[in-house]
PDB file of C-alpha atoms and ligand atoms in Angstrom:
ATOM      1  CA  MET A  25     -91.999 151.899 204.565  1.00  0.00           C
ATOM      2  CA  ASP A  26     -95.276 151.691 202.641  1.00  0.00           C
ATOM      3  CA  THR A  27     -94.828 148.063 201.704  1.00  0.00           C
ATOM      4  CA  LYS A  28     -98.386 147.608 200.473  1.00  0.00           C
ATOM      5  CA  SER A  29     -97.815 149.954 197.590  1.00  0.00           C
ATOM      6  CA  ALA A  30     -94.055 149.613 197.202  1.00  0.00           C
ATOM      7  CA  GLY A  31     -93.714 145.849 196.927  1.00  0.00           C
ATOM      8  CA  PRO A  32     -93.367 143.927 193.697  1.00  0.00           C
ATOM      9  CA  SER A  33     -96.234 142.248 191.929  1.00  0.00           C
ATOM     10  CA  HIS A  34     -94.681 139.806 189.514  1.00  0.00           C
ATOM     11  CA  PRO A  35     -96.406 138.833 186.319  1.00  0.00           C
ATOM     12  CA  LYS A  36     -97.130 135.086 186.204  1.00  0.00           C
ATOM     13  CA  LYS A  37     -94.293 132.936 184.834  1.00  0.00           C
ATOM     14  CA  ALA A  38     -96.263 132.110 181.685  1.00  0.00           C
ATOM     15  CA  GLY A  39     -94.942 133.496 178.407  1.00  0.00           C
ATOM     16  CA  VAL A  40     -91.323 134.146 177.521  1.00  0.00           C
ATOM     17  CA  VAL A  41     -88.983 134.454 180.503  1.00  0.00           C
ATOM     18  CA  CYS A  42     -86.702 137.490 180.717  1.00  0.00           C
ATOM     19  CA  ASP A  43     -83.585 136.557 182.673  1.00  0.00           C
ATOM     20  CA  LEU A  44     -81.995 139.998 182.791  1.00  0.00           C
ATOM     21  CA  CYS A  45     -82.657 140.478 186.494  1.00  0.00           C
ATOM     22  CA  PRO A  46     -83.730 138.349 189.469  1.00  0.00           C
ATOM     23  CA  HIS A  47     -87.433 138.977 188.793  1.00  0.00           C
ATOM     24  CA  GLN A  48     -87.225 136.446 185.911  1.00  0.00           C
ATOM     25  CA  CYS A  49     -90.529 137.724 184.542  1.00  0.00           C
ATOM     26  CA  GLY A  50     -92.649 135.596 182.267  1.00  0.00           C
ATOM     27  CA  ILE A  51     -93.882 137.989 179.591  1.00  0.00           C
ATOM     28  CA  GLU A  52     -96.867 137.333 177.312  1.00  0.00           C
ATOM     29  CA  PRO A  53     -97.142 138.947 173.841  1.00  0.00           C
ATOM     30  CA  GLY A  54     -98.504 142.461 174.338  1.00  0.00           C
ATOM     31  CA  GLY A  55     -97.470 142.479 177.996  1.00  0.00           C
ATOM     32  CA  THR A  56     -94.455 143.862 179.791  1.00  0.00           C
ATOM     33  CA  GLY A  57     -92.191 142.698 182.588  1.00  0.00           C
ATOM     34  CA  PHE A  58     -92.209 144.090 186.107  1.00  0.00           C
ATOM     35  CA  CYS A  59     -89.878 146.920 185.017  1.00  0.00           C
ATOM     36  CA  ARG A  60     -92.313 147.998 182.244  1.00  0.00           C
ATOM     37  CA  ALA A  61     -89.323 148.333 179.913  1.00  0.00           C
ATOM     38  CA  ARG A  62     -89.205 144.865 178.376  1.00  0.00           C
ATOM     39  CA  GLY A  63     -91.758 143.050 176.289  1.00  0.00           C
ATOM     40  CA  VAL A  64     -92.046 140.236 173.775  1.00  0.00           C
ATOM     41  CA  SER A  65     -91.851 140.360 169.994  1.00  0.00           C
ATOM     42  CA  LEU A  66     -93.379 137.758 167.738  1.00  0.00           C
ATOM     43  CA  HIS A  67     -91.426 136.857 164.601  1.00  0.00           C
ATOM     44  CA  PRO A  68     -93.848 137.212 161.654  1.00  0.00           C
ATOM     45  CA  CYS A  69     -92.618 134.056 159.841  1.00  0.00           C
ATOM     46  CA  THR A  70     -91.375 131.668 162.514  1.00  0.00           C
ATOM     47  CA  GLU A  71     -93.777 132.919 165.201  1.00  0.00           C
ATOM     48  CA  GLU A  72     -90.849 132.698 167.594  1.00  0.00           C
ATOM     49  CA  GLU A  73     -91.288 134.887 170.664  1.00  0.00           C
ATOM     50  CA  THR A  74     -88.292 136.782 172.052  1.00  0.00           C
ATOM     51  CA  VAL A  75     -87.810 139.274 174.854  1.00  0.00           C
ATOM     52  CA  VAL A  76     -87.154 142.788 173.557  1.00  0.00           C
ATOM     53  CA  SER A  77     -86.239 146.122 175.060  1.00  0.00           C
ATOM     54  CA  LEU A  78     -89.153 148.568 174.857  1.00  0.00           C
ATOM     55  CA  ASN A  79     -87.082 151.610 175.788  1.00  0.00           C
ATOM     56  CA  TYR A  80     -84.136 151.211 173.395  1.00  0.00           C
ATOM     57  CA  GLY A  81     -82.850 154.743 172.663  1.00  0.00           C
ATOM     58  CA  LYS A  82     -86.003 156.308 174.098  1.00  0.00           C
ATOM     59  CA  LEU A  83     -84.710 159.027 176.364  1.00  0.00           C
ATOM     60  CA  THR A  84     -86.846 160.886 178.867  1.00  0.00           C
ATOM     61  CA  SER A  85     -84.080 163.071 180.305  1.00  0.00           C
ATOM     62  CA  ILE A  86     -80.829 164.584 179.026  1.00  0.00           C
ATOM     63  CA  ALA A  87     -78.646 166.956 181.058  1.00  0.00           C
ATOM     64  CA  LEU A  88     -75.003 167.962 181.312  1.00  0.00           C
ATOM     65  CA  ASP A  89     -74.177 167.376 184.987  1.00  0.00           C
ATOM     66  CA  PRO A  90     -71.069 167.770 187.130  1.00  0.00           C
ATOM     67  CA  ILE A  91     -69.607 164.268 187.640  1.00  0.00           C
ATOM     68  CA  GLU A  92     -69.873 164.818 191.420  1.00  0.00           C
ATOM     69  CA  LYS A  93     -73.668 164.844 191.064  1.00  0.00           C
ATOM     70  CA  LYS A  94     -73.792 161.137 190.111  1.00  0.00           C
ATOM     71  CA  PRO A  95     -72.175 160.959 192.778  1.00  0.00           C
ATOM     72  CA  LEU A  96     -68.645 160.101 191.652  1.00  0.00           C
ATOM     73  CA  TYR A  97     -66.001 161.962 193.662  1.00  0.00           C
ATOM     74  CA  HIS A  98     -62.909 160.003 192.608  1.00  0.00           C
ATOM     75  CA  PHE A  99     -63.436 159.820 188.853  1.00  0.00           C
ATOM     76  CA  TYR A 100     -62.316 162.822 186.791  1.00  0.00           C
ATOM     77  CA  PRO A 101     -63.249 165.352 189.498  1.00  0.00           C
ATOM     78  CA  GLY A 102     -64.317 168.731 188.159  1.00  0.00           C
ATOM     79  CA  SER A 103     -65.491 167.274 184.846  1.00  0.00           C
ATOM     80  CA  LYS A 104     -68.986 167.153 183.352  1.00  0.00           C
ATOM     81  CA  ILE A 105     -70.909 164.152 182.106  1.00  0.00           C
ATOM     82  CA  LEU A 106     -73.817 164.013 179.682  1.00  0.00           C
ATOM     83  CA  SER A 107     -76.479 162.255 181.753  1.00  0.00           C
ATOM     84  CA  VAL A 108     -79.336 160.390 180.128  1.00  0.00           C
ATOM     85  CA  GLY A 109     -82.281 158.372 181.362  1.00  0.00           C
ATOM     86  CA  SER A 110     -85.148 156.444 179.869  1.00  0.00           C
ATOM     87  CA  PHE A 111     -88.198 154.923 181.573  1.00  0.00           C
ATOM     88  CA  GLY A 112     -88.888 151.920 183.806  1.00  0.00           C
ATOM     89  CA  CYS A 113     -87.190 150.294 186.775  1.00  0.00           C
ATOM     90  CA  ASN A 114     -86.956 146.799 188.199  1.00  0.00           C
ATOM     91  CA  LEU A 115     -87.294 148.061 191.796  1.00  0.00           C
ATOM     92  CA  ARG A 116     -90.122 149.959 193.494  1.00  0.00           C
ATOM     93  CA  CYS A 117     -88.468 152.274 196.008  1.00  0.00           C
ATOM     94  CA  PRO A 118     -91.254 154.243 197.701  1.00  0.00           C
ATOM     95  CA  TRP A 119     -88.890 157.234 198.087  1.00  0.00           C
ATOM     96  CA  CYS A 120     -87.855 157.352 194.388  1.00  0.00           C
ATOM     97  CA  GLN A 121     -87.173 160.943 193.395  1.00  0.00           C
ATOM     98  CA  ASN A 122     -87.479 160.061 189.706  1.00  0.00           C
ATOM     99  CA  HIS A 123     -90.711 158.085 190.050  1.00  0.00           C
ATOM    100  CA  ASP A 124     -92.318 159.942 187.120  1.00  0.00           C
ATOM    101  CA  ILE A 125     -89.920 158.117 184.771  1.00  0.00           C
ATOM    102  CA  SER A 126     -88.858 155.074 186.821  1.00  0.00           C
ATOM    103  CA  MET A 127     -92.432 153.878 187.285  1.00  0.00           C
ATOM    104  CA  ALA A 128     -93.479 154.785 183.719  1.00  0.00           C
ATOM    105  CA  GLY A 129     -93.863 152.502 180.723  1.00  0.00           C
ATOM    106  CA  ALA A 130     -93.843 152.979 176.955  1.00  0.00           C
ATOM    107  CA  ASP A 131     -97.420 154.261 176.936  1.00  0.00           C
ATOM    108  CA  ASP A 132     -97.034 156.992 179.531  1.00  0.00           C
ATOM    109  CA  ALA A 133     -93.440 158.229 179.181  1.00  0.00           C
ATOM    110  CA  GLU A 134     -92.559 161.196 177.002  1.00  0.00           C
ATOM    111  CA  THR A 135     -89.472 160.211 175.066  1.00  0.00           C
ATOM    112  CA  ARG A 136     -87.101 161.361 172.359  1.00  0.00           C
ATOM    113  CA  TYR A 137     -85.332 158.741 170.242  1.00  0.00           C
ATOM    114  CA  VAL A 138     -81.539 159.055 170.261  1.00  0.00           C
ATOM    115  CA  ASP A 139     -79.695 156.156 168.650  1.00  0.00           C
ATOM    116  CA  PRO A 140     -76.259 155.149 170.037  1.00  0.00           C
ATOM    117  CA  ASP A 141     -74.340 157.015 167.301  1.00  0.00           C
ATOM    118  CA  ALA A 142     -76.383 160.165 167.834  1.00  0.00           C
ATOM    119  CA  LEU A 143     -75.767 159.894 171.585  1.00  0.00           C
ATOM    120  CA  ALA A 144     -72.005 159.726 170.999  1.00  0.00           C
ATOM    121  CA  ASP A 145     -72.254 162.728 168.621  1.00  0.00           C
ATOM    122  CA  LEU A 146     -74.073 164.668 171.322  1.00  0.00           C
ATOM    123  CA  ALA A 147     -71.473 163.719 173.930  1.00  0.00           C
ATOM    124  CA  GLU A 148     -68.673 164.886 171.605  1.00  0.00           C
ATOM    125  CA  ARG A 149     -70.434 168.186 171.011  1.00  0.00           C
ATOM    126  CA  TYR A 150     -70.338 168.888 174.755  1.00  0.00           C
ATOM    127  CA  ALA A 151     -66.626 168.075 175.068  1.00  0.00           C
ATOM    128  CA  ALA A 152     -65.788 171.778 174.809  1.00  0.00           C
ATOM    129  CA  GLN A 153     -67.845 172.288 177.990  1.00  0.00           C
ATOM    130  CA  GLY A 154     -65.816 169.690 179.913  1.00  0.00           C
ATOM    131  CA  ASN A 155     -67.886 166.629 179.031  1.00  0.00           C
ATOM    132  CA  ILE A 156     -66.038 163.302 179.329  1.00  0.00           C
ATOM    133  CA  GLY A 157     -68.768 160.938 178.109  1.00  0.00           C
ATOM    134  CA  VAL A 158     -72.211 159.626 179.011  1.00  0.00           C
ATOM    135  CA  ALA A 159     -73.769 158.593 182.315  1.00  0.00           C
ATOM    136  CA  PHE A 160     -76.749 156.252 182.091  1.00  0.00           C
ATOM    137  CA  THR A 161     -78.789 157.306 185.082  1.00  0.00           C
ATOM    138  CA  TYR A 162     -82.095 158.762 186.401  1.00  0.00           C
ATOM    139  CA  ASN A 163     -84.077 155.525 185.901  1.00  0.00           C
ATOM    140  CA  GLU A 164     -82.434 152.073 186.114  1.00  0.00           C
ATOM    141  CA  PRO A 165     -80.000 151.683 183.174  1.00  0.00           C
ATOM    142  CA  LEU A 166     -79.461 147.911 183.487  1.00  0.00           C
ATOM    143  CA  ILE A 167     -82.963 147.211 182.181  1.00  0.00           C
ATOM    144  CA  SER A 168     -81.836 149.066 179.003  1.00  0.00           C
ATOM    145  CA  TYR A 169     -79.017 146.563 178.709  1.00  0.00           C
ATOM    146  CA  GLU A 170     -78.934 146.473 174.871  1.00  0.00           C
ATOM    147  CA  TYR A 171     -78.880 150.265 174.467  1.00  0.00           C
ATOM    148  CA  VAL A 172     -76.218 150.746 177.141  1.00  0.00           C
ATOM    149  CA  ARG A 173     -74.085 148.012 175.535  1.00  0.00           C
ATOM    150  CA  ASP A 174     -74.395 149.422 172.003  1.00  0.00           C
ATOM    151  CA  ALA A 175     -73.833 153.024 173.068  1.00  0.00           C
ATOM    152  CA  ALA A 176     -70.923 152.182 175.386  1.00  0.00           C
ATOM    153  CA  ARG A 177     -69.134 150.348 172.544  1.00  0.00           C
ATOM    154  CA  ILE A 178     -69.350 153.436 170.340  1.00  0.00           C
ATOM    155  CA  LEU A 179     -68.375 155.781 173.157  1.00  0.00           C
ATOM    156  CA  LYS A 180     -65.327 153.636 173.921  1.00  0.00           C
ATOM    157  CA  ALA A 181     -64.271 153.613 170.256  1.00  0.00           C
ATOM    158  CA  ARG A 182     -64.446 157.418 170.265  1.00  0.00           C
ATOM    159  CA  GLY A 183     -62.419 157.759 173.473  1.00  0.00           C
ATOM    160  CA  LEU A 184     -65.392 158.798 175.621  1.00  0.00           C
ATOM    161  CA  LYS A 185     -66.297 157.438 179.058  1.00  0.00           C
ATOM    162  CA  SER A 186     -69.378 155.434 180.011  1.00  0.00           C
ATOM    163  CA  VAL A 187     -70.782 155.616 183.505  1.00  0.00           C
ATOM    164  CA  LEU A 188     -73.628 153.673 185.110  1.00  0.00           C
ATOM    165  CA  VAL A 189     -75.614 154.897 188.085  1.00  0.00           C
ATOM    166  CA  THR A 190     -77.413 151.742 189.038  1.00  0.00           C
ATOM    167  CA  ASN A 191     -79.218 149.679 191.640  1.00  0.00           C
ATOM    168  CA  GLY A 192     -76.886 146.788 190.690  1.00  0.00           C
ATOM    169  CA  CYS A 193     -79.781 144.378 190.434  1.00  0.00           C
ATOM    170  CA  ALA A 194     -79.106 142.442 187.241  1.00  0.00           C
ATOM    171  CA  ASN A 195     -78.092 138.850 186.739  1.00  0.00           C
ATOM    172  CA  PRO A 196     -74.290 138.596 186.775  1.00  0.00           C
ATOM    173  CA  GLU A 197     -74.007 137.162 183.232  1.00  0.00           C
ATOM    174  CA  TYR A 198     -75.351 140.438 181.828  1.00  0.00           C
ATOM    175  CA  PHE A 199     -73.339 142.480 184.264  1.00  0.00           C
ATOM    176  CA  LYS A 200     -70.125 140.728 183.213  1.00  0.00           C
ATOM    177  CA  GLU A 201     -70.832 141.467 179.582  1.00  0.00           C
ATOM    178  CA  LEU A 202     -71.232 145.180 180.231  1.00  0.00           C
ATOM    179  CA  LEU A 203     -68.281 145.558 182.587  1.00  0.00           C
ATOM    180  CA  PRO A 204     -65.456 145.788 179.997  1.00  0.00           C
ATOM    181  CA  LEU A 205     -67.377 148.618 178.309  1.00  0.00           C
ATOM    182  CA  ILE A 206     -68.020 150.690 181.429  1.00  0.00           C
ATOM    183  CA  ASP A 207     -65.486 153.052 182.993  1.00  0.00           C
ATOM    184  CA  ALA A 208     -67.153 153.857 186.303  1.00  0.00           C
ATOM    185  CA  MET A 209     -70.237 153.012 188.307  1.00  0.00           C
ATOM    186  CA  ASN A 210     -72.057 154.309 191.277  1.00  0.00           C
ATOM    187  CA  ILE A 211     -74.009 151.394 192.731  1.00  0.00           C
ATOM    188  CA  ASP A 212     -76.742 151.791 195.331  1.00  0.00           C
ATOM    189  CA  LEU A 213     -76.318 149.613 198.381  1.00  0.00           C
ATOM    190  CA  LYS A 214     -79.726 150.380 199.781  1.00  0.00           C
ATOM    191  CA  SER A 215     -79.571 148.216 202.886  1.00  0.00           C
ATOM    192  CA  PHE A 216     -77.749 145.200 204.279  1.00  0.00           C
ATOM    193  CA  ASN A 217     -80.984 143.373 204.954  1.00  0.00           C
ATOM    194  CA  ASN A 218     -82.638 140.966 202.544  1.00  0.00           C
ATOM    195  CA  ASN A 219     -86.133 141.748 203.849  1.00  0.00           C
ATOM    196  CA  PHE A 220     -85.618 145.410 203.014  1.00  0.00           C
ATOM    197  CA  TYR A 221     -84.584 144.493 199.478  1.00  0.00           C
ATOM    198  CA  ALA A 222     -87.496 142.071 199.130  1.00  0.00           C
ATOM    199  CA  LYS A 223     -89.965 144.859 199.992  1.00  0.00           C
ATOM    200  CA  ILE A 224     -88.739 146.964 197.091  1.00  0.00           C
ATOM    201  CA  GLY A 225     -88.438 144.066 194.656  1.00  0.00           C
ATOM    202  CA  GLY A 226     -84.655 143.663 194.854  1.00  0.00           C
ATOM    203  CA  ASP A 227     -82.158 141.039 195.940  1.00  0.00           C
ATOM    204  CA  LEU A 228     -79.275 141.858 198.280  1.00  0.00           C
ATOM    205  CA  ASP A 229     -77.014 138.951 197.260  1.00  0.00           C
ATOM    206  CA  THR A 230     -77.259 139.898 193.584  1.00  0.00           C
ATOM    207  CA  VAL A 231     -76.206 143.460 194.402  1.00  0.00           C
ATOM    208  CA  LEU A 232     -73.311 142.328 196.627  1.00  0.00           C
ATOM    209  CA  GLY A 233     -72.066 139.940 193.936  1.00  0.00           C
ATOM    210  CA  ASN A 234     -72.179 142.670 191.313  1.00  0.00           C
ATOM    211  CA  ILE A 235     -70.322 145.102 193.567  1.00  0.00           C
ATOM    212  CA  ARG A 236     -67.519 142.538 193.884  1.00  0.00           C
ATOM    213  CA  LEU A 237     -67.458 142.023 190.109  1.00  0.00           C
ATOM    214  CA  THR A 238     -67.385 145.757 189.450  1.00  0.00           C
ATOM    215  CA  ALA A 239     -64.632 146.524 191.944  1.00  0.00           C
ATOM    216  CA  ALA A 240     -62.420 143.999 190.171  1.00  0.00           C
ATOM    217  CA  ARG A 241     -62.975 145.572 186.723  1.00  0.00           C
ATOM    218  CA  CYS A 242     -63.730 149.289 186.894  1.00  0.00           C
ATOM    219  CA  HIS A 243     -63.954 152.319 189.130  1.00  0.00           C
ATOM    220  CA  VAL A 244     -66.803 151.976 191.621  1.00  0.00           C
ATOM    221  CA  GLU A 245     -68.349 154.171 194.286  1.00  0.00           C
ATOM    222  CA  LEU A 246     -71.279 153.149 196.475  1.00  0.00           C
ATOM    223  CA  THR A 247     -74.278 155.047 197.808  1.00  0.00           C
ATOM    224  CA  CYS A 248     -76.586 154.233 200.695  1.00  0.00           C
ATOM    225  CA  LEU A 249     -79.707 156.306 201.240  1.00  0.00           C
ATOM    226  CA  LEU A 250     -80.088 156.266 205.009  1.00  0.00           C
ATOM    227  CA  ILE A 251     -83.673 156.321 206.329  1.00  0.00           C
ATOM    228  CA  ASP A 252     -84.538 156.533 210.008  1.00  0.00           C
ATOM    229  CA  GLY A 253     -86.423 153.438 211.139  1.00  0.00           C
ATOM    230  CA  GLU A 254     -85.672 151.497 207.929  1.00  0.00           C
ATOM    231  CA  ASN A 255     -81.960 150.821 207.519  1.00  0.00           C
ATOM    232  CA  ASP A 256     -80.482 152.677 210.500  1.00  0.00           C
ATOM    233  CA  SER A 257     -79.602 149.894 212.960  1.00  0.00           C
ATOM    234  CA  GLU A 258     -76.043 149.956 214.204  1.00  0.00           C
ATOM    235  CA  ASP A 259     -75.651 146.277 213.398  1.00  0.00           C
ATOM    236  CA  GLU A 260     -76.685 146.839 209.785  1.00  0.00           C
ATOM    237  CA  MET A 261     -74.326 149.803 209.470  1.00  0.00           C
ATOM    238  CA  GLU A 262     -71.463 147.710 210.867  1.00  0.00           C
ATOM    239  CA  ARG A 263     -72.154 144.819 208.508  1.00  0.00           C
ATOM    240  CA  MET A 264     -72.453 147.080 205.473  1.00  0.00           C
ATOM    241  CA  ALA A 265     -69.179 148.857 206.250  1.00  0.00           C
ATOM    242  CA  ALA A 266     -67.457 145.509 206.890  1.00  0.00           C
ATOM    243  CA  PHE A 267     -68.657 144.154 203.554  1.00  0.00           C
ATOM    244  CA  ILE A 268     -67.413 147.200 201.636  1.00  0.00           C
ATOM    245  CA  ALA A 269     -64.056 147.028 203.421  1.00  0.00           C
ATOM    246  CA  SER A 270     -63.800 143.340 202.534  1.00  0.00           C
ATOM    247  CA  VAL A 271     -64.069 144.300 198.853  1.00  0.00           C
ATOM    248  CA  SER A 272     -61.743 147.276 199.289  1.00  0.00           C
ATOM    249  CA  PRO A 273     -61.407 149.941 202.004  1.00  0.00           C
ATOM    250  CA  GLU A 274     -60.572 152.364 199.176  1.00  0.00           C
ATOM    251  CA  ILE A 275     -64.086 152.302 197.693  1.00  0.00           C
ATOM    252  CA  PRO A 276     -65.617 155.781 198.142  1.00  0.00           C
ATOM    253  CA  PHE A 277     -68.832 155.454 200.141  1.00  0.00           C
ATOM    254  CA  HIS A 278     -71.614 158.062 199.971  1.00  0.00           C
ATOM    255  CA  ILE A 279     -74.167 158.170 202.765  1.00  0.00           C
ATOM    256  CA  SER A 280     -77.107 160.039 201.392  1.00  0.00           C
ATOM    257  CA  ARG A 281     -79.853 161.697 203.446  1.00  0.00           C
ATOM    258  CA  PHE A 282     -83.490 160.754 202.926  1.00  0.00           C
ATOM    259  CA  PHE A 283     -86.027 163.514 202.303  1.00  0.00           C
ATOM    260  CA  PRO A 284     -89.782 162.851 202.126  1.00  0.00           C
ATOM    261  CA  ARG A 285     -90.971 162.209 198.586  1.00  0.00           C
ATOM    262  CA  HIS A 286     -93.096 159.972 196.346  1.00  0.00           C
ATOM    263  CA  ARG A 287     -94.869 157.481 198.658  1.00  0.00           C
ATOM    264  CA  MET A 288     -92.921 158.446 201.755  1.00  0.00           C
ATOM    265  CA  THR A 289     -94.048 162.029 202.245  1.00  0.00           C
ATOM    266  CA  ASP A 290     -95.278 161.269 205.781  1.00  0.00           C
ATOM    267  CA  ARG A 291     -91.733 160.727 207.058  1.00  0.00           C
ATOM    268  CA  GLU A 292     -89.145 163.110 208.481  1.00  0.00           C
ATOM    269  CA  PRO A 293     -85.784 163.683 206.791  1.00  0.00           C
ATOM    270  CA  THR A 294     -83.073 161.440 208.236  1.00  0.00           C
ATOM    271  CA  ARG A 295     -81.768 162.900 211.483  1.00  0.00           C
ATOM    272  CA  VAL A 296     -78.294 164.422 211.290  1.00  0.00           C
ATOM    273  CA  GLU A 297     -77.291 162.315 214.351  1.00  0.00           C
ATOM    274  CA  THR A 298     -78.145 159.135 212.410  1.00  0.00           C
ATOM    275  CA  MET A 299     -76.037 160.334 209.490  1.00  0.00           C
ATOM    276  CA  ARG A 300     -73.093 161.136 211.779  1.00  0.00           C
ATOM    277  CA  LYS A 301     -73.408 157.764 213.522  1.00  0.00           C
ATOM    278  CA  PHE A 302     -73.125 155.889 210.219  1.00  0.00           C
ATOM    279  CA  GLU A 303     -70.267 158.158 209.137  1.00  0.00           C
ATOM    280  CA  LYS A 304     -68.291 157.253 212.272  1.00  0.00           C
ATOM    281  CA  ILE A 305     -68.949 153.528 211.876  1.00  0.00           C
ATOM    282  CA  ALA A 306     -67.984 153.589 208.197  1.00  0.00           C
ATOM    283  CA  GLN A 307     -64.871 155.669 208.823  1.00  0.00           C
ATOM    284  CA  ARG A 308     -63.491 152.972 211.117  1.00  0.00           C
ATOM    285  CA  ARG A 309     -63.168 150.670 208.088  1.00  0.00           C
ATOM    286  CA  LEU A 310     -63.259 152.843 204.970  1.00  0.00           C
ATOM    287  CA  LYS A 311     -60.905 155.554 203.737  1.00  0.00           C
ATOM    288  CA  TYR A 312     -63.392 157.755 201.908  1.00  0.00           C
ATOM    289  CA  VAL A 313     -66.795 158.386 203.472  1.00  0.00           C
ATOM    290  CA  TYR A 314     -69.002 161.269 202.332  1.00  0.00           C
ATOM    291  CA  LEU A 315     -72.276 162.559 203.758  1.00  0.00           C
ATOM    292  CA  GLY A 316     -74.797 163.961 201.284  1.00  0.00           C
ATOM    293  CA  ASN A 317     -77.247 166.827 202.049  1.00  0.00           C
ATOM    294  CA  VAL A 318     -76.388 167.274 205.733  1.00  0.00           C
TER     295      VAL A 318
HETATM  296  S1  SF4 B 405     -85.458 143.207 183.403  1.00  0.00           S
HETATM  297 FE1  SF4 B 405     -87.632 143.684 183.610  1.00  0.00          FE
HETATM  298  S2  SF4 B 405     -88.689 142.106 182.428  1.00  0.00           S
HETATM  299 FE2  SF4 B 405     -86.591 141.387 182.740  1.00  0.00          FE
HETATM  300  S3  SF4 B 405     -86.697 140.114 184.584  1.00  0.00           S
HETATM  301 FE3  SF4 B 405     -86.140 142.184 185.259  1.00  0.00          FE
HETATM  302  S4  SF4 B 405     -88.063 143.205 185.746  1.00  0.00           S
HETATM  303 FE4  SF4 B 405     -88.559 141.381 184.544  1.00  0.00          FE
HETATM  304  S1  SF4 B 406     -83.844 151.777 191.989  1.00  0.00           S
HETATM  305 FE1  SF4 B 406     -83.560 153.968 191.719  1.00  0.00          FE
HETATM  306  S2  SF4 B 406     -84.809 154.507 189.924  1.00  0.00           S
HETATM  307 FE2  SF4 B 406     -85.498 152.499 190.648  1.00  0.00          FE
HETATM  308  S3  SF4 B 406     -87.216 152.934 191.992  1.00  0.00           S
HETATM  309 FE3  SF4 B 406     -85.365 152.770 193.262  1.00  0.00          FE
HETATM  310  S4  SF4 B 406     -84.619 154.876 193.475  1.00  0.00           S
HETATM  311 FE4  SF4 B 406     -86.072 154.850 191.749  1.00  0.00          FE
END
């Protein structure tokens, strides 16, 4: 993994601290956090500084996708979901297929403003085409916490579903607040190794804790992108499968195949044998194991 370019470079802890995710960025007025999606606003009278979302309602991508593409295989199969993304991410995966938006900030992302009501209107308009609601996906939705919360409330009131496709890397207090509003999640479990997570700016324990919280409250499926030489040790596969089974052996588990992209174009696609090996290990403990792109 190209750790020199993929690793996090935290802003200094001066300024106002954002506690939305484990980065705990200190943000100065005019600056942004590590995710490039949160900044600081200065109250004109009190001069109080508060952390604000810079990507609220600013969508970079909108598409009507089959629900299986999220991937969610056990949640309204055969339906469609209006899928939206914004810009920014709190991780730096060197294989990110959406790096043009996930690594972008307010000054270099092309966006269209869609407020939460307008998003729900749009979702309703697609109902005739099989749409069941909105999936917040493509870039990391948890860093758009306020928008997801506001939109999900309206979607719920209108009988529509809210789905998150997420890296699961947010502080649990925020996660718990969103959970009652969300109907299903696909959470990335990128590795079972803290060093791996540290290289991409994430935190394994935070993700594991949030998977447990989610499984207790809403439908959850998990995805692991398997990369030869990175997260392919048998021991890691065993420990990951054992963890998932300890939460519930019924959690659908998607093993996804790596293809060269972004900063990892010098690597080969994951070998089919590696994919099959993980499938076998996972199947010993889990009921639903799916291989992607084999
Ligand atoms: S959400 Fe963004 S600004 Fe807030 S702590 Fe995480 S990376 Fe930093
Ligand atoms: S967490 Fe997802 S969106 Fe963010 S960099 Fe990694 S792959 Fe891209």
